[in-house]
């Protein structure tokens, strides 16, 4: 089981704690504000109250024993930068810091962050893409220029098999799953040329973003 230290238990830190907890990880949460810290109690093994810009307090945490440290301070950039840098000085093995602007992202990476998350930008980009077309049901960026989309099955594909349409050779995209609208909670992942595309449903496809947009007229 991995153990994670989350510094800053505002909404972002608290949701992160909840998700890590659901994933079976051991969560220790810290906040300078007792009221904020309270919200994370159900998701953490231990909650500590303290100012993480204070080196003496940080030294007591044994940050090098955590598999992952998340700096979830959003508004106070100076505090976020100081905490990130202190974590690295104390030999934290992997530090993920939260940025709210591109300049901040750069500074954090130069001062000890191994990875920077930019929730507002990531969520904004997802929201714009997800709702840019009624055909898009879900979307995940895989790497630059490649994505997984869940899209409504085009009308002229209804009732045909993957092999009949010859999706991979003809369009250069891979079908990863099929969701029949009659059973919306299930996604068939066992895809073969004989997999049938339902009249009402969606498919998960992986490929170059530009190609997927073209094929499905997104
Ligand atoms: P969110 O956007 O996640 O809701 P927020 O807007 O409530 O957060 P932020 O300023 O982004 O507040 O800070 C996130 C949390 O980090 C807050 O609960 C704050 O008390 C805590 N925090 C800020 N500075 C420190 C610090 N030096 N040490 C410990 N906790 C801190």
Tab-separated table of C-alpha atoms and ligand atoms in Angstrom:
chain	number	residue	atom	x	y	z
A	1	UNK	CA	0.000	0.000	0.000
A	2	UNK	CA	1.309	3.422	-0.899
A	3	UNK	CA	1.283	6.195	1.623
A	4	UNK	CA	0.660	9.774	0.738
A	5	UNK	CA	1.081	13.064	2.527
A	6	UNK	CA	-1.360	15.781	1.504
A	7	UNK	CA	-0.523	19.339	2.518
A	8	UNK	CA	-3.474	21.729	2.312
A	9	UNK	CA	-6.965	20.353	2.897
A	10	UNK	CA	-9.143	22.822	1.008
A	11	UNK	CA	-11.591	21.421	-1.544
A	12	UNK	CA	-8.836	20.176	-3.845
A	13	UNK	CA	-6.785	18.582	-1.072
A	14	UNK	CA	-9.875	17.046	0.464
A	15	UNK	CA	-11.143	15.526	-2.825
A	16	UNK	CA	-7.642	14.223	-3.461
A	17	UNK	CA	-7.571	12.647	0.006
A	18	UNK	CA	-10.967	11.045	-0.620
A	19	UNK	CA	-9.846	9.548	-3.932
A	20	UNK	CA	-6.519	8.245	-2.568
A	21	UNK	CA	-8.451	6.694	0.287
A	22	UNK	CA	-10.867	4.994	-2.130
A	23	UNK	CA	-7.853	3.679	-4.026
A	24	UNK	CA	-6.659	1.990	-0.835
A	25	UNK	CA	-3.775	4.333	-0.090
A	26	UNK	CA	-2.848	5.498	3.366
A	27	UNK	CA	-3.453	9.229	3.660
A	28	UNK	CA	-1.918	11.658	6.132
A	29	UNK	CA	-3.341	15.165	5.785
A	30	UNK	CA	-2.031	18.471	7.108
A	31	UNK	CA	-3.533	21.917	7.224
A	32	UNK	CA	-2.689	25.064	9.124
A	33	UNK	CA	-6.374	25.663	9.690
A	34	UNK	CA	-8.133	23.253	12.041
A	35	UNK	CA	-11.580	23.837	10.504
A	36	UNK	CA	-10.340	23.007	6.990
A	37	UNK	CA	-8.539	19.928	8.256
A	38	UNK	CA	-11.755	18.624	9.811
A	39	UNK	CA	-13.355	17.959	6.431
A	40	UNK	CA	-10.679	15.424	5.527
A	41	UNK	CA	-11.016	13.353	8.719
A	42	UNK	CA	-13.126	10.592	7.075
A	43	UNK	CA	-10.476	9.988	4.410
A	44	UNK	CA	-7.255	10.162	6.392
A	45	UNK	CA	-5.441	7.843	8.755
A	46	UNK	CA	-4.103	10.878	10.526
A	47	UNK	CA	-4.659	14.628	10.370
A	48	UNK	CA	-2.083	17.091	11.632
A	49	UNK	CA	-2.445	20.802	12.218
A	50	UNK	CA	0.561	22.937	11.414
A	51	UNK	CA	2.230	25.455	9.147
A	52	UNK	CA	4.183	23.574	6.513
A	53	UNK	CA	6.373	26.559	5.671
A	54	UNK	CA	7.939	26.009	9.090
A	55	UNK	CA	11.075	23.896	8.726
A	56	UNK	CA	11.008	22.645	12.348
A	57	UNK	CA	7.442	21.383	11.949
A	58	UNK	CA	8.271	19.796	8.603
A	59	UNK	CA	11.267	18.008	10.085
A	60	UNK	CA	8.957	16.188	12.510
A	61	UNK	CA	6.944	14.643	9.649
A	62	UNK	CA	9.536	12.277	8.202
A	63	UNK	CA	8.513	13.294	4.684
A	64	UNK	CA	11.106	10.948	3.167
A	65	UNK	CA	8.994	8.016	4.400
A	66	UNK	CA	6.089	8.891	2.105
A	67	UNK	CA	5.797	7.463	-1.386
A	68	UNK	CA	4.163	10.665	-2.477
A	69	UNK	CA	3.719	14.212	-1.150
A	70	UNK	CA	1.000	16.421	-2.605
A	71	UNK	CA	1.151	20.180	-2.083
A	72	UNK	CA	-2.497	21.129	-2.490
A	73	UNK	CA	-2.195	24.788	-1.493
A	74	UNK	CA	-3.813	26.852	-4.227
A	75	UNK	CA	-4.162	30.537	-3.467
A	76	UNK	CA	-1.009	31.279	-1.541
A	77	UNK	CA	1.669	30.697	-4.147
A	78	UNK	CA	4.569	31.713	-1.926
A	79	UNK	CA	3.499	29.159	0.690
A	80	UNK	CA	3.093	26.507	-1.985
A	81	UNK	CA	6.571	27.240	-3.356
A	82	UNK	CA	8.161	27.241	0.096
A	83	UNK	CA	6.515	23.950	1.051
A	84	UNK	CA	7.490	22.324	-2.255
A	85	UNK	CA	11.066	23.404	-1.841
A	86	UNK	CA	11.184	22.300	1.833
A	87	UNK	CA	9.863	18.884	0.890
A	88	UNK	CA	12.689	18.418	-1.572
A	89	UNK	CA	15.254	19.668	0.961
A	90	UNK	CA	13.945	17.012	3.335
A	91	UNK	CA	14.367	14.351	0.630
A	92	UNK	CA	10.726	13.687	-0.176
A	93	UNK	CA	10.760	11.014	-2.842
A	94	UNK	CA	8.100	12.436	-5.181
A	95	UNK	CA	6.401	15.809	-4.911
A	96	UNK	CA	3.269	16.764	-6.809
A	97	UNK	CA	2.377	20.442	-6.501
A	98	UNK	CA	-0.704	22.331	-7.493
A	99	UNK	CA	-0.413	25.394	-9.727
A	100	UNK	CA	-3.039	27.873	-10.733
A	101	UNK	CA	-1.076	29.602	-13.478
A	102	UNK	CA	1.606	28.767	-16.017
A	103	UNK	CA	4.269	30.948	-14.378
A	104	UNK	CA	3.664	29.149	-11.094
A	105	UNK	CA	4.013	25.813	-12.813
A	106	UNK	CA	7.503	26.787	-14.034
A	107	UNK	CA	8.645	27.991	-10.610
A	108	UNK	CA	7.344	24.896	-8.871
A	109	UNK	CA	9.137	22.597	-11.320
A	110	UNK	CA	12.381	24.527	-10.804
A	111	UNK	CA	12.041	24.415	-7.027
A	112	UNK	CA	11.449	20.811	-6.178
A	113	UNK	CA	8.168	19.674	-7.739
A	114	UNK	CA	8.478	16.433	-9.688
A	115	UNK	CA	5.108	17.010	-11.289
A	116	UNK	CA	2.724	19.929	-11.345
A	117	UNK	CA	-1.032	19.628	-11.609
A	118	UNK	CA	-3.016	22.531	-12.899
A	119	UNK	CA	-6.617	21.628	-11.956
A	120	UNK	CA	-8.323	24.718	-13.344
A	121	UNK	CA	-6.588	24.403	-16.714
A	122	UNK	CA	-7.109	20.644	-16.905
A	123	UNK	CA	-10.781	20.887	-15.957
A	124	UNK	CA	-11.354	23.833	-18.301
A	125	UNK	CA	-9.808	21.970	-21.206
A	126	UNK	CA	-11.846	18.846	-20.437
A	127	UNK	CA	-15.090	20.831	-20.069
A	128	UNK	CA	-14.591	22.673	-23.374
A	129	UNK	CA	-13.815	19.494	-25.273
A	130	UNK	CA	-16.456	17.348	-23.607
A	131	UNK	CA	-19.218	19.808	-24.405
A	132	UNK	CA	-17.948	20.930	-27.811
A	133	UNK	CA	-20.092	18.302	-29.494
A	134	UNK	CA	-23.201	16.380	-28.496
A	135	UNK	CA	-21.527	13.221	-29.808
A	136	UNK	CA	-18.784	13.336	-27.164
A	137	UNK	CA	-19.686	11.472	-23.977
A	138	UNK	CA	-16.248	11.429	-22.398
A	139	UNK	CA	-12.686	12.267	-23.178
A	140	UNK	CA	-9.170	11.534	-21.878
A	141	UNK	CA	-5.941	13.048	-23.188
A	142	UNK	CA	-3.411	10.252	-23.604
A	143	UNK	CA	-0.411	12.118	-24.907
A	144	UNK	CA	0.177	15.103	-27.181
A	145	UNK	CA	-2.164	14.634	-30.143
A	146	UNK	CA	-3.681	11.342	-28.965
A	147	UNK	CA	-6.826	10.799	-26.935
A	148	UNK	CA	-9.501	8.371	-25.899
A	149	UNK	CA	-12.994	9.561	-26.760
A	150	UNK	CA	-16.319	8.032	-25.906
A	151	UNK	CA	-18.571	8.988	-28.804
A	152	UNK	CA	-22.089	8.222	-29.978
A	153	UNK	CA	-22.076	5.454	-32.585
A	154	UNK	CA	-22.628	6.988	-36.046
A	155	UNK	CA	-25.999	6.048	-37.603
A	156	UNK	CA	-24.483	4.238	-40.596
A	157	UNK	CA	-22.564	1.937	-38.212
A	158	UNK	CA	-25.654	0.803	-36.299
A	159	UNK	CA	-26.161	-2.953	-36.293
A	160	UNK	CA	-22.851	-3.628	-38.051
A	161	UNK	CA	-19.799	-5.416	-36.701
A	162	UNK	CA	-16.394	-3.836	-36.150
A	163	UNK	CA	-15.011	-6.168	-38.847
A	164	UNK	CA	-17.654	-5.163	-41.385
A	165	UNK	CA	-16.837	-1.500	-40.972
A	166	UNK	CA	-13.130	-2.329	-40.849
A	167	UNK	CA	-12.630	0.541	-38.415
A	168	UNK	CA	-8.910	0.139	-37.672
A	169	UNK	CA	-7.689	-0.242	-41.255
A	170	UNK	CA	-10.130	2.194	-42.786
A	171	UNK	CA	-9.913	4.985	-40.207
A	172	UNK	CA	-6.712	4.274	-38.250
A	173	UNK	CA	-8.434	4.267	-34.852
A	174	UNK	CA	-8.846	1.515	-32.268
A	175	UNK	CA	-12.136	0.606	-30.650
A	176	UNK	CA	-11.508	-0.100	-26.945
A	177	UNK	CA	-15.062	-0.586	-25.749
A	178	UNK	CA	-18.734	-0.574	-26.624
A	179	UNK	CA	-21.507	0.737	-24.396
A	180	UNK	CA	-25.047	-0.299	-25.225
A	181	UNK	CA	-27.478	2.410	-24.053
A	182	UNK	CA	-29.772	-0.332	-22.758
A	183	UNK	CA	-27.070	-1.348	-20.253
A	184	UNK	CA	-25.376	1.995	-19.582
A	185	UNK	CA	-23.348	0.776	-16.606
A	186	UNK	CA	-21.565	-1.899	-18.663
A	187	UNK	CA	-18.811	-1.381	-21.188
A	188	UNK	CA	-17.863	-4.368	-23.333
A	189	UNK	CA	-14.075	-4.366	-23.496
A	190	UNK	CA	-13.696	-7.705	-25.175
A	191	UNK	CA	-13.582	-6.311	-28.698
A	192	UNK	CA	-13.180	-8.502	-31.775
A	193	UNK	CA	-14.085	-8.169	-35.471
A	194	UNK	CA	-17.423	-9.814	-34.660
A	195	UNK	CA	-18.344	-7.256	-31.966
A	196	UNK	CA	-21.681	-5.756	-32.877
A	197	UNK	CA	-22.362	-2.031	-32.661
A	198	UNK	CA	-25.772	-1.404	-31.090
A	199	UNK	CA	-28.373	0.913	-32.560
A	200	UNK	CA	-28.309	3.066	-29.476
A	201	UNK	CA	-24.989	3.408	-27.733
A	202	UNK	CA	-21.474	4.719	-27.718
A	203	UNK	CA	-17.946	3.467	-28.389
A	204	UNK	CA	-14.626	4.207	-26.764
A	205	UNK	CA	-11.996	4.901	-29.367
A	206	UNK	CA	-8.276	5.576	-29.121
A	207	UNK	CA	-6.275	7.342	-31.801
A	208	UNK	CA	-4.933	10.641	-33.078
A	209	UNK	CA	-7.280	13.372	-31.847
A	210	UNK	CA	-7.510	15.019	-35.286
A	211	UNK	CA	-8.471	11.735	-36.950
A	212	UNK	CA	-11.125	10.916	-34.351
A	213	UNK	CA	-12.625	14.396	-34.740
A	214	UNK	CA	-12.741	13.920	-38.519
A	215	UNK	CA	-14.238	10.416	-38.485
A	216	UNK	CA	-16.971	11.305	-36.003
A	217	UNK	CA	-17.506	14.877	-37.236
A	218	UNK	CA	-16.789	16.289	-33.776
B	1	LIG	P1	-9.317	24.951	-2.497
B	1	LIG	O1	-9.188	25.752	-3.756
B	1	LIG	O2	-8.667	23.600	-2.582
B	1	LIG	O3	-10.692	24.893	-1.956
B	1	LIG	P2	-8.836	27.040	-0.660
B	1	LIG	O4	-9.188	28.073	-1.683
B	1	LIG	O5	-9.769	26.784	0.463
B	1	LIG	O6	-8.458	25.682	-1.409
B	1	LIG	P3	-6.034	27.531	-0.555
B	1	LIG	O7	-5.458	28.861	-0.270
B	1	LIG	O8	-5.948	27.062	-1.929
B	1	LIG	O9	-7.495	27.456	0.044
B	1	LIG	O10	-5.297	26.519	0.404
B	1	LIG	C1	-5.662	25.189	0.501
B	1	LIG	C2	-5.503	24.757	1.922
B	1	LIG	O11	-4.127	24.840	2.290
B	1	LIG	C3	-6.264	25.614	2.924
B	1	LIG	O12	-7.105	24.776	3.704
B	1	LIG	C4	-5.178	26.287	3.756
B	1	LIG	O13	-5.552	26.402	5.121
B	1	LIG	C5	-4.005	25.318	3.600
B	1	LIG	N1	-2.723	25.976	3.748
B	1	LIG	C6	-2.309	27.144	3.194
B	1	LIG	N2	-1.072	27.436	3.566
B	1	LIG	C7	-0.645	26.424	4.370
B	1	LIG	C8	0.554	26.147	5.079
B	1	LIG	N3	1.593	26.965	5.029
B	1	LIG	N4	0.608	25.011	5.802
B	1	LIG	C9	-0.435	24.169	5.884
B	1	LIG	N5	-1.597	24.375	5.243
B	1	LIG	C10	-1.717	25.487	4.497
